[in-house]
Coordinates of C-alpha atoms in Angstrom, one line a residue:
Chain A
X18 CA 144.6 100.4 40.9
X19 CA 146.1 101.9 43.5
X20 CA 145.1 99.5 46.1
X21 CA 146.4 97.2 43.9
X22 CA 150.0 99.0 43.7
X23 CA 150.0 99.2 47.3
X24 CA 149.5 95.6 47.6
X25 CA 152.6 94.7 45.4
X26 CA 154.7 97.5 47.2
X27 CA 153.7 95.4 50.5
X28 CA 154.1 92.0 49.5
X29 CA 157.8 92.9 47.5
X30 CA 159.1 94.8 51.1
X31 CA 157.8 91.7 53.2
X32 CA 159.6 89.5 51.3
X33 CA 162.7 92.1 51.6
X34 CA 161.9 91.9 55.4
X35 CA 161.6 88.1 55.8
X36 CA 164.8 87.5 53.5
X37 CA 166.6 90.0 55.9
X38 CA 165.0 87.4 58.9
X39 CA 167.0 84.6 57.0
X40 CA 170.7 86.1 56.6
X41 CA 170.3 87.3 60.2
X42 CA 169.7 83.9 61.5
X43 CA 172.5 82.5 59.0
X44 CA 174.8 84.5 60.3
X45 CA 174.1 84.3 64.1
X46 CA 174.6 80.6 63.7
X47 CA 177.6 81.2 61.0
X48 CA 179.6 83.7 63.2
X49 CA 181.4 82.4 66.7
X50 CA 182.2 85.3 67.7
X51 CA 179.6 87.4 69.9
X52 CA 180.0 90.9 68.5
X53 CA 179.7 89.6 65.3
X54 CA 176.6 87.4 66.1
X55 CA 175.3 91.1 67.7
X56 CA 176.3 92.5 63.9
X57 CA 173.5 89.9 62.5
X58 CA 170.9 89.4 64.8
X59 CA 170.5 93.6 65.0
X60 CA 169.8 93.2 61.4
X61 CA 166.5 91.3 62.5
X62 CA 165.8 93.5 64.8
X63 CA 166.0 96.8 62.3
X64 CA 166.0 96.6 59.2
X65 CA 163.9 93.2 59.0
X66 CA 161.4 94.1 61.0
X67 CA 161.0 97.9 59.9
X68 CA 160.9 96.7 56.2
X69 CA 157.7 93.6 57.3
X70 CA 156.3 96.5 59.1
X71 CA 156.3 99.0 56.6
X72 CA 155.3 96.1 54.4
X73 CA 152.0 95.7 56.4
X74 CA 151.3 99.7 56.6
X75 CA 151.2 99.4 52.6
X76 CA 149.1 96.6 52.6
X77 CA 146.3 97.9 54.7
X78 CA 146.6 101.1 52.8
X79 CA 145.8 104.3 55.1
X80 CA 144.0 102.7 58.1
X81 CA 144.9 102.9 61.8
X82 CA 146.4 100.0 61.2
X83 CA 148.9 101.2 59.4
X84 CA 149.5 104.0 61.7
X85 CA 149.9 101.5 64.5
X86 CA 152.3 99.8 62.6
X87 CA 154.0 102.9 61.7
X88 CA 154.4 103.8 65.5
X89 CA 155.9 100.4 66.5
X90 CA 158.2 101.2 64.1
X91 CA 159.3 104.6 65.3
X92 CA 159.7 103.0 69.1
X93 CA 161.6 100.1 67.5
X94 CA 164.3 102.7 65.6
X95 CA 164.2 104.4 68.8
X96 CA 165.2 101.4 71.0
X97 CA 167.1 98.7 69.0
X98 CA 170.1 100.5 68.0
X99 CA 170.6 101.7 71.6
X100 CA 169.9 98.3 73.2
X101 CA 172.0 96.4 70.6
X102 CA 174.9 99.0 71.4
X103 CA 174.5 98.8 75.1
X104 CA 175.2 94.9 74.7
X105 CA 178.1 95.4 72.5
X106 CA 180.0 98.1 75.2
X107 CA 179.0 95.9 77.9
X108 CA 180.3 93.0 76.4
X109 CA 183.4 95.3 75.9
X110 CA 183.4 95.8 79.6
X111 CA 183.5 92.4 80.7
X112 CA 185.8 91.5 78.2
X113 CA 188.3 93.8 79.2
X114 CA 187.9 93.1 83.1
X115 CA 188.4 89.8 82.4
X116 CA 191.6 90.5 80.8
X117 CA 193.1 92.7 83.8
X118 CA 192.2 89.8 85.8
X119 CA 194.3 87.8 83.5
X120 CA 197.2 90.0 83.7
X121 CA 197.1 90.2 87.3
X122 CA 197.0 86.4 87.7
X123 CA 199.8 86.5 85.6
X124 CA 202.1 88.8 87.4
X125 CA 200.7 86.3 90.6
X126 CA 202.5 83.7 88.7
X127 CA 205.6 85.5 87.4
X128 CA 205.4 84.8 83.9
X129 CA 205.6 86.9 81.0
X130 CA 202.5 88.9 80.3
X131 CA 199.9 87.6 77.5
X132 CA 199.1 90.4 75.0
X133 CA 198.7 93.8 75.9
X134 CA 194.9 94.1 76.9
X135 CA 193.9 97.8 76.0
X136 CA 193.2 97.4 73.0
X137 CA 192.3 93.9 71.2
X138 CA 190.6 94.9 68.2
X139 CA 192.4 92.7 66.0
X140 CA 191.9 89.6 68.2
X141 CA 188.0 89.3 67.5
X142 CA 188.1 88.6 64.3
X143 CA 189.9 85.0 64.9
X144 CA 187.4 82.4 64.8
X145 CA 188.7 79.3 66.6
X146 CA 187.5 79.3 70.5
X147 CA 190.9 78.7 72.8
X148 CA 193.2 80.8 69.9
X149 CA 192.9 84.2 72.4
X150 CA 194.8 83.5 75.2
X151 CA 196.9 79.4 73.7
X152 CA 200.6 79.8 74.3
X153 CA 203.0 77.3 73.6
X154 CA 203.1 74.7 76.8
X155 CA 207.2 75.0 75.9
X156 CA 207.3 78.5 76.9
X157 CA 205.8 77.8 80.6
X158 CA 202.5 80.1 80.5
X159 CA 199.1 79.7 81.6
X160 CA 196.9 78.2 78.7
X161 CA 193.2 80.3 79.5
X162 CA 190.7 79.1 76.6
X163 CA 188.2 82.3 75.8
X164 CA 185.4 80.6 74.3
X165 CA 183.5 80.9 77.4
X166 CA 183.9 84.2 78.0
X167 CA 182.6 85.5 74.8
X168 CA 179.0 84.1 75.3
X169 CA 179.7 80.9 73.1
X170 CA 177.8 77.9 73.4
X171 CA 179.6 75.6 75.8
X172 CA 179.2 73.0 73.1
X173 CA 182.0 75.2 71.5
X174 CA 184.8 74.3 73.8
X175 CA 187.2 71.0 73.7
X176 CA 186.0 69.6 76.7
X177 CA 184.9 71.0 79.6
X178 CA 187.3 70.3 82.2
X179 CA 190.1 72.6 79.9
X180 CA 187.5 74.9 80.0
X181 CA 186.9 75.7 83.9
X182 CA 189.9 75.9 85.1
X183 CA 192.9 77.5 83.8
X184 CA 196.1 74.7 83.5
X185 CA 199.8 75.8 84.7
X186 CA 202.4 73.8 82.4
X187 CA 206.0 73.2 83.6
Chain B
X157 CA 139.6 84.1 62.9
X158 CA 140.9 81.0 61.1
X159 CA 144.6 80.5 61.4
X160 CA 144.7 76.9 60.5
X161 CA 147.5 75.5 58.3
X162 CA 146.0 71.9 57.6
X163 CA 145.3 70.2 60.7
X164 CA 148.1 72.0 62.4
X165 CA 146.6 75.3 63.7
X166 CA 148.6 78.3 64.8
X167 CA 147.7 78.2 68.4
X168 CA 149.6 74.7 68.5
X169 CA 153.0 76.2 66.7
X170 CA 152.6 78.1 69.9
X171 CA 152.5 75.4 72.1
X172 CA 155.2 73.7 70.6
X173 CA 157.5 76.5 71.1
X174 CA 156.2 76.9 74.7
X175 CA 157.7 73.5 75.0
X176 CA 160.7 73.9 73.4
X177 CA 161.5 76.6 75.6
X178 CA 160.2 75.2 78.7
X179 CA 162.6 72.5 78.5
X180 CA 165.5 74.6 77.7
X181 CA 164.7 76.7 81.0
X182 CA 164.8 73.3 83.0
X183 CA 167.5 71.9 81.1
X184 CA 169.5 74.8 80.6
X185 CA 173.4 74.3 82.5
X186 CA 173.6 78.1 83.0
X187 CA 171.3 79.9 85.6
X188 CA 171.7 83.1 83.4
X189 CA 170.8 81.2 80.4
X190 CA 167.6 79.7 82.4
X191 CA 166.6 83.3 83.1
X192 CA 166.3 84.8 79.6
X193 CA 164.7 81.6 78.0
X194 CA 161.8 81.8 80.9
X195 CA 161.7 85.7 79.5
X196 CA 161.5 84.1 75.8
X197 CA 158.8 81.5 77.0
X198 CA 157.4 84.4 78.7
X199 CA 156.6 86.0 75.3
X200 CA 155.4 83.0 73.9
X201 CA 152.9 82.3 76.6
X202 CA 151.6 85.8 75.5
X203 CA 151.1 85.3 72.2
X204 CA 149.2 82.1 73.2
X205 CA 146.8 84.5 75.6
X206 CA 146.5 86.4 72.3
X207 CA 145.6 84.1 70.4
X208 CA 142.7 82.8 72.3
X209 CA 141.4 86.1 72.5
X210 CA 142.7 87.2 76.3
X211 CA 144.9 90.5 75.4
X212 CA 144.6 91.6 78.9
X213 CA 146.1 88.7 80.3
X214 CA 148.7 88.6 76.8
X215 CA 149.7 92.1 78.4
X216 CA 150.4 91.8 81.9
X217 CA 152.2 87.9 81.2
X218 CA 154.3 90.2 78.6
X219 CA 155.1 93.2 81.0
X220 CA 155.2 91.8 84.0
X221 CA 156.4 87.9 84.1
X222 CA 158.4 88.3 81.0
X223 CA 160.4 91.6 81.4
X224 CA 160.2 92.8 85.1
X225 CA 160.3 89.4 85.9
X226 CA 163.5 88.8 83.7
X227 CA 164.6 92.0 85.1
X228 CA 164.6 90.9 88.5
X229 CA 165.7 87.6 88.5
X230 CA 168.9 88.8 86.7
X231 CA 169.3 91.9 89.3
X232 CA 169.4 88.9 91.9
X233 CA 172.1 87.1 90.4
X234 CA 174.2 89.5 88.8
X235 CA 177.2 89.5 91.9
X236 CA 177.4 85.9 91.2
X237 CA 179.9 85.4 88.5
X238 CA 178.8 82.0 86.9
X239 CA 175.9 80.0 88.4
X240 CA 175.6 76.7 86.7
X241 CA 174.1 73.5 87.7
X242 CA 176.1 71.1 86.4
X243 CA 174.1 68.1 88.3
X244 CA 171.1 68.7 86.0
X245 CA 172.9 68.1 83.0
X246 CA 174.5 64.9 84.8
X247 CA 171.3 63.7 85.9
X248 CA 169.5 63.6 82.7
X249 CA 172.7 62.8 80.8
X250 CA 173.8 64.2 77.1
X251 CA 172.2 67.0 75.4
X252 CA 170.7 63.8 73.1
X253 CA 168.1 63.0 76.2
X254 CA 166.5 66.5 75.8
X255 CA 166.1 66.3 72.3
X256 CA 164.4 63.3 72.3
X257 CA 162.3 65.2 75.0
X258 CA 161.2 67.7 72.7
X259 CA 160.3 65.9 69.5
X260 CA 158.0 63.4 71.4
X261 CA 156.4 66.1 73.6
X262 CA 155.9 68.3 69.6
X263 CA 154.6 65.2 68.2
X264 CA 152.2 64.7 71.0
X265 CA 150.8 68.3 71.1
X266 CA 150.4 68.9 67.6
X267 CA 148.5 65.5 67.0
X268 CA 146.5 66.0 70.3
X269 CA 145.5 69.7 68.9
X270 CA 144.4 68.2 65.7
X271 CA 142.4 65.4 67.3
X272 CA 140.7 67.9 69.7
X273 CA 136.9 69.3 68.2
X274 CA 135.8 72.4 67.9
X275 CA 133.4 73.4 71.2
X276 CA 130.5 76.2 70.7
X277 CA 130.2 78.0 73.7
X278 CA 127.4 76.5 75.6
X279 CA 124.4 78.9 77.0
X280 CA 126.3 78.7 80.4
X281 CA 128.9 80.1 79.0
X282 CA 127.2 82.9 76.8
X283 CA 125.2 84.0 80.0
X284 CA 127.5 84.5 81.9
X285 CA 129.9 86.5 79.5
X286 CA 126.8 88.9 79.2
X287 CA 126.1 89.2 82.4
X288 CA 129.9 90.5 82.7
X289 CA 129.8 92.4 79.9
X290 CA 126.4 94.4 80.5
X291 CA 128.3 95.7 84.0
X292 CA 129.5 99.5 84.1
X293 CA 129.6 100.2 80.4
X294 CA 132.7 102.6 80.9
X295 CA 135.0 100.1 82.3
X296 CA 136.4 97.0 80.6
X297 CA 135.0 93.8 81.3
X298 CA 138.3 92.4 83.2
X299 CA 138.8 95.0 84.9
X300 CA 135.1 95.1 86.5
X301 CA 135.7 91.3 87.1
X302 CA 138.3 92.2 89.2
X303 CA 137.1 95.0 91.2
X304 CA 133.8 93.1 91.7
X305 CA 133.4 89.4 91.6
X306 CA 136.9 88.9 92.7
X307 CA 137.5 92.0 94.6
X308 CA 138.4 89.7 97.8
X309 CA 141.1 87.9 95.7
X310 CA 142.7 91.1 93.6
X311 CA 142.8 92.5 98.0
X312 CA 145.1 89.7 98.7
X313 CA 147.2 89.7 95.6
X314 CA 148.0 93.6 96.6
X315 CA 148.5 92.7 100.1
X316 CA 151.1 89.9 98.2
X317 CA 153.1 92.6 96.9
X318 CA 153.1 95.0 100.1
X319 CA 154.8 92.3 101.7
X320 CA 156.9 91.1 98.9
X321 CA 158.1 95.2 98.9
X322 CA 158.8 94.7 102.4
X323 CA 160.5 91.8 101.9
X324 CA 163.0 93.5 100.0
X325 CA 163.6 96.4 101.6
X326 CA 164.1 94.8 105.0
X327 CA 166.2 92.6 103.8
X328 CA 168.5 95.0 101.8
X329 CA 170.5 96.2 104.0
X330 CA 170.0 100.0 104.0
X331 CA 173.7 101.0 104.9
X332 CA 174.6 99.3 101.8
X333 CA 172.9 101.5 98.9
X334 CA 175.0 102.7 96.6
X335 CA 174.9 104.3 93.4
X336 CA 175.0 102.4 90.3
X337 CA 178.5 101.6 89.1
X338 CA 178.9 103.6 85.9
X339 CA 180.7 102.2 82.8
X340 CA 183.8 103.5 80.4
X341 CA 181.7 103.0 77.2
X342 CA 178.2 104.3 76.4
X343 CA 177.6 104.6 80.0
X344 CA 174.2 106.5 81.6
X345 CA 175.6 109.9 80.4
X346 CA 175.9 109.4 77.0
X347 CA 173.9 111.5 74.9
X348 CA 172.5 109.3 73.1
X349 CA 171.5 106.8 75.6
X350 CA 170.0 110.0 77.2
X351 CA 168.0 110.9 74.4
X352 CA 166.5 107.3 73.4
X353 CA 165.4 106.9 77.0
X354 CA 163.6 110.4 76.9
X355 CA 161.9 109.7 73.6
X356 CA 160.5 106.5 74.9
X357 CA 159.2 107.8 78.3
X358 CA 156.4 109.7 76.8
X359 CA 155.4 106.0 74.9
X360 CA 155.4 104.1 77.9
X361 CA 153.4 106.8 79.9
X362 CA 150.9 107.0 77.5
X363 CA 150.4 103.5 77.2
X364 CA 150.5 103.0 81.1
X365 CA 147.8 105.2 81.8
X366 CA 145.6 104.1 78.9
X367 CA 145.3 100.8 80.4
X368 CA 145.0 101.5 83.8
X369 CA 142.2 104.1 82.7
X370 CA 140.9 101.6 79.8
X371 CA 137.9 101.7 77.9
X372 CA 135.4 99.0 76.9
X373 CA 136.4 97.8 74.0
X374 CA 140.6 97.7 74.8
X375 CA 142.6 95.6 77.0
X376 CA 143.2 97.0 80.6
X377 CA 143.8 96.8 83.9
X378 CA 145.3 98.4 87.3
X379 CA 148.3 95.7 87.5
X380 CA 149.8 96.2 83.4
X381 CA 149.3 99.8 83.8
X382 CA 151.0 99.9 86.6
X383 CA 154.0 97.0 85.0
X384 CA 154.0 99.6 82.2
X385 CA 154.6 102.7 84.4
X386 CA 157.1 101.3 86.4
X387 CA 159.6 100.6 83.4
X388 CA 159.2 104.4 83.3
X389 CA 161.7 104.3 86.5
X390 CA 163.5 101.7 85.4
X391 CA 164.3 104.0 82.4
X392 CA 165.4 106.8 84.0
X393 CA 167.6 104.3 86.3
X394 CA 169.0 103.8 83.2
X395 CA 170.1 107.4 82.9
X396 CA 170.4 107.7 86.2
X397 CA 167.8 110.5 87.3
X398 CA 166.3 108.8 90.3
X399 CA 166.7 110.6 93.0
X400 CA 167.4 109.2 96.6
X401 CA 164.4 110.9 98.6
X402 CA 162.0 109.6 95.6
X403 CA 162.4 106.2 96.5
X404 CA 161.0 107.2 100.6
X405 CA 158.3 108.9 99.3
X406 CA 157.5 106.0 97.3
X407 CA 157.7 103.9 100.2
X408 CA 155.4 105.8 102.0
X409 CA 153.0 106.1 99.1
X410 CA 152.8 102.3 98.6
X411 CA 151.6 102.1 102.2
X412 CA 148.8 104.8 101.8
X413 CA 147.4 103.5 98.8
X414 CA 147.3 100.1 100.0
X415 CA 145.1 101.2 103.2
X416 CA 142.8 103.8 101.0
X417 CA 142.7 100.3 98.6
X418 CA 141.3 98.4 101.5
X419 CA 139.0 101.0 103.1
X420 CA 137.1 101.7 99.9
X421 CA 136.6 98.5 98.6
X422 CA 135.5 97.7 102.6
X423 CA 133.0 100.5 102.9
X424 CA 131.8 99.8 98.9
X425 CA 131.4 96.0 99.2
X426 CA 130.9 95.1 102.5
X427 CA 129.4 98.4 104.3
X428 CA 127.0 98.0 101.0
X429 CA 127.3 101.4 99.1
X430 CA 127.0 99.6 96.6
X431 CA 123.4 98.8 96.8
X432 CA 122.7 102.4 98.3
X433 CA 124.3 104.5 94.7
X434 CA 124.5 102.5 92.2
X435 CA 124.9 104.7 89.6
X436 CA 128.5 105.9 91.4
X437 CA 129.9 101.9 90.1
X438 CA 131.5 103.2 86.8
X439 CA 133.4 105.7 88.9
X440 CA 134.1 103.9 91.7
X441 CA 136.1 101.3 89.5
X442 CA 137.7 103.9 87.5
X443 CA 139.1 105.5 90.7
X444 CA 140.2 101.5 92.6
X445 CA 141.8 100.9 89.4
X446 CA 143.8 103.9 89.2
X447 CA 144.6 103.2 93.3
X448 CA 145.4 99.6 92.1
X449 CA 148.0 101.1 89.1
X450 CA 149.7 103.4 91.4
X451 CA 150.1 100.6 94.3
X452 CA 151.2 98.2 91.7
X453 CA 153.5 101.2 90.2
X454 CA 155.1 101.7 93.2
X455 CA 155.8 98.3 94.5
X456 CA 157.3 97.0 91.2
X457 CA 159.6 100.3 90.9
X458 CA 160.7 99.7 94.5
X459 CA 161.4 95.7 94.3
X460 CA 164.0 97.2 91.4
X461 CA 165.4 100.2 93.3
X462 CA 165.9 98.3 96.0
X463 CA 167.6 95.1 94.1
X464 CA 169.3 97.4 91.6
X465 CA 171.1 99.5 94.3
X466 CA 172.9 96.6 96.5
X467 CA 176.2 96.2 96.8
X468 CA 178.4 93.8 95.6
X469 CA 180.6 91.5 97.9

């Protein structure tokens, strides 16, 4: 009987697990943007996979097994979170010394500075690649698209001429 | 052990992601994008080790060709800011080419795998897996492969990484070390990056010097061990605890245990001790495999040292 619960308790947080596996991947190909692609896929990586292997443990009932399960688990809480939020300040990093760079090329050019580059928070949620950094041509400033900086695929971007080099308009 | 899904068994879902990402290393426009799939094809080629029953070799593809390896290769291009090879992509055309690619070469392995019969191992075969079996009984049975039918060969791959190490550190220029550049956000002194790094140390040691020491029945072997031990520095690069005099002593130690490598097996193999007390074998491999660990340890930790700490143009 109680091999039997343990079984059903196994088999209900697999399929929790392997559901968690499917949203993930929905939203890694669903999102554009790479902090929210990091938001989904570290669902695979914690709760999914913490949920199939506690879903194992239970199937194989108290066995080493299930102890060795139990410790990948505890390395994987240990690690994931930390890896997943190394990624996202990193990304933060680059993101924001790619922005001085664009507001030194700016004052190069003597035009009026983009957005203020501190703080951008409200700028990642926009999904369409090229919206970041698109200022009118009539208002003579540099045009920088910013899909491929975000780690987007380069099938994202319009065409990929615009997107190598950055395009003066007079 | 019967895996099989229809015709299709799960050894050949392997293979076809092997392909997949084989061709999306080649293919791929981006070097940095080329690096991390070879890490992901990495993985895969482990899991296909595993799954025809080599865990040794499942463990040292998986420690030391996927993540050093990926480790490395990424260290070495990491002051370039955007290597692409855009005359790949214009060479084989559109995306559409290496699609095609992929769904022929799937089609082809997963009806070649279901064509292929089922071999019994033949008495060649059986004999000669007992004869390596019955060998010390304390140490595993790759692991006495390698210290004794192949010891010539595992002597050169050593003296391989000696001059690989050398390699790098004569060709880094020594004026040039730096410490690492730290960050603004979750950087090496953050206490929680602190604590998740010194939580997993004792896992990887652990691990580490269970395979290097190994038992009959588990996967081991001097070279994972020693994969596995030398993430142990990478970690605490990661925290930044590495000292600067560790890394000469480490040098030096690589050297040493190299030469004691050589002299024993010399004296042991070719001198003939082995002949003369045999009953000091299981020992003897215990001991070159812990030598081998510790050489492999240091070599690996000083190829990243060395690549970690140069300076960017």
């Amino acid at each position: 009987m109680a091999d039997l619960v343990f079984r059903v308790i196994g088999n209900v947080l697999i399929t929790v697990g392997v559901l968690a596996v499917a949203l993930g991947i929905v939203g890694v190909f669903r999102f554009r943007d790479f902090r929210l692609r990091l938001l989904s896929a570290s669902k695979i990586d914690t709760v999914a996979l913490l949920m199939i292997l506690l879903g194992v443990a239970f199937r194989s009932g108290v066995s080493w097994f299930a102890a060795k399960s139990i410790l990948i688990g505890t390395m994987i809480v240990l690690a994931n979170p930390v890896v997943t939020a190394q990624l996202a300040a990193r990304q933060r990093e680059d993101q924001r010394n790619v922005d001085m760079q664009r507001r030194r090329e700016a004052q190069v050019y003597d035009e009026p500075l983009p957005v203020p580059a501190e703080e951008p928070e409200e700028e990642w949620l926009d999904d369409e690649p090229g919206s970041h950094w698109h200022i009118d041509p009539k208002r003579r400033t540099v045009h920088y698209p910013r899909a491929q900086h975000r780690g987007d695929s380069p099938s994202q971007n319009a065409s990929p001429k615009e997107s190598n080099q950055s395009e003066v308009f007079e | 052990m019967n895996l099989a899904i229809g015709p299709v068994g799960l050894d050949q879902i392997v293979f076809v992601f092997l392909i997949v990402f084989a061709l999306f290393v080649v293919f791929s426009r981006n070097l940095k994008h080329a690096i991390i799939t070879s890490g992901v094809f990495g993985l895969w080629a482990g899991l296909a080790y595993l799954l025809y029953q080599a865990p040794d070799v499942a463990v040292s593809e998986a420690v030391i060709a996927s993540s050093l390896g990926t480790i490395l290769y990424v260290l070495a291009i990491r002051h370039y800011d955007d290597v692409s090879a855009p005359q790949v992509a214009s060479v084989i055309g559109r995306r559409r080419v290496v699609d095609i690619l992929l769904v022929a070469a799937c089609a082809l392995t997963l009806i070649a795998g279901s064509w292929v019969p089922h071999v019994d191992p033949g008495p060649l075969q059986v004999e000669v897996m007992q004869r390596y079996l019955a060998g010390p009984g304390v140490v595993n049975p790759v692991t006495s492969i390698l210290l004794n039918y192949r010891v010539v060969d595992t002597i050169f791959e050593a003296l391989l990484l000696v001059v690989a190490v050398l390699g790098v550190i004569l060709l880094t220029d020594p004026r040039s070390r730096v410490g690492a550049r730290d960050y603004h956000w979750f950087n090496a002194t953050h206490p929680t990056m602190r604590l998740a790094v010194n939580l997993l140390i004792p896992f990887l040691l652990i691990a580490g010097i269970a395979l290097i020491v190994g038992d009959p029945y588990t996967p081991g072997g001097g070279f994972q061990g020693g994969g596995l031990l030398a993430a142990v520095v990478i970690s605490r690069y990661l925290i930044r605890e590495n000292d600067e005099a560790g890394i000469h002593q480490m040098a030096t130690l690589e050297k040493v245990v190299f030469l004691i490598f050589v002299v024993s097996v010399v004296l042991y193999i070719v001198v003939g001790w082995r002949e003369i007390v045999p009953e000091a074998y299981a020992p003897f491999m215990i001991a070159m495999n812990g030598l081998l660990g510790l050489k492999v340890f240091c070599g690996l930790s000083l190829m990243f040292l060395y690549f970690a700490s140069e300076r960017p143009e």
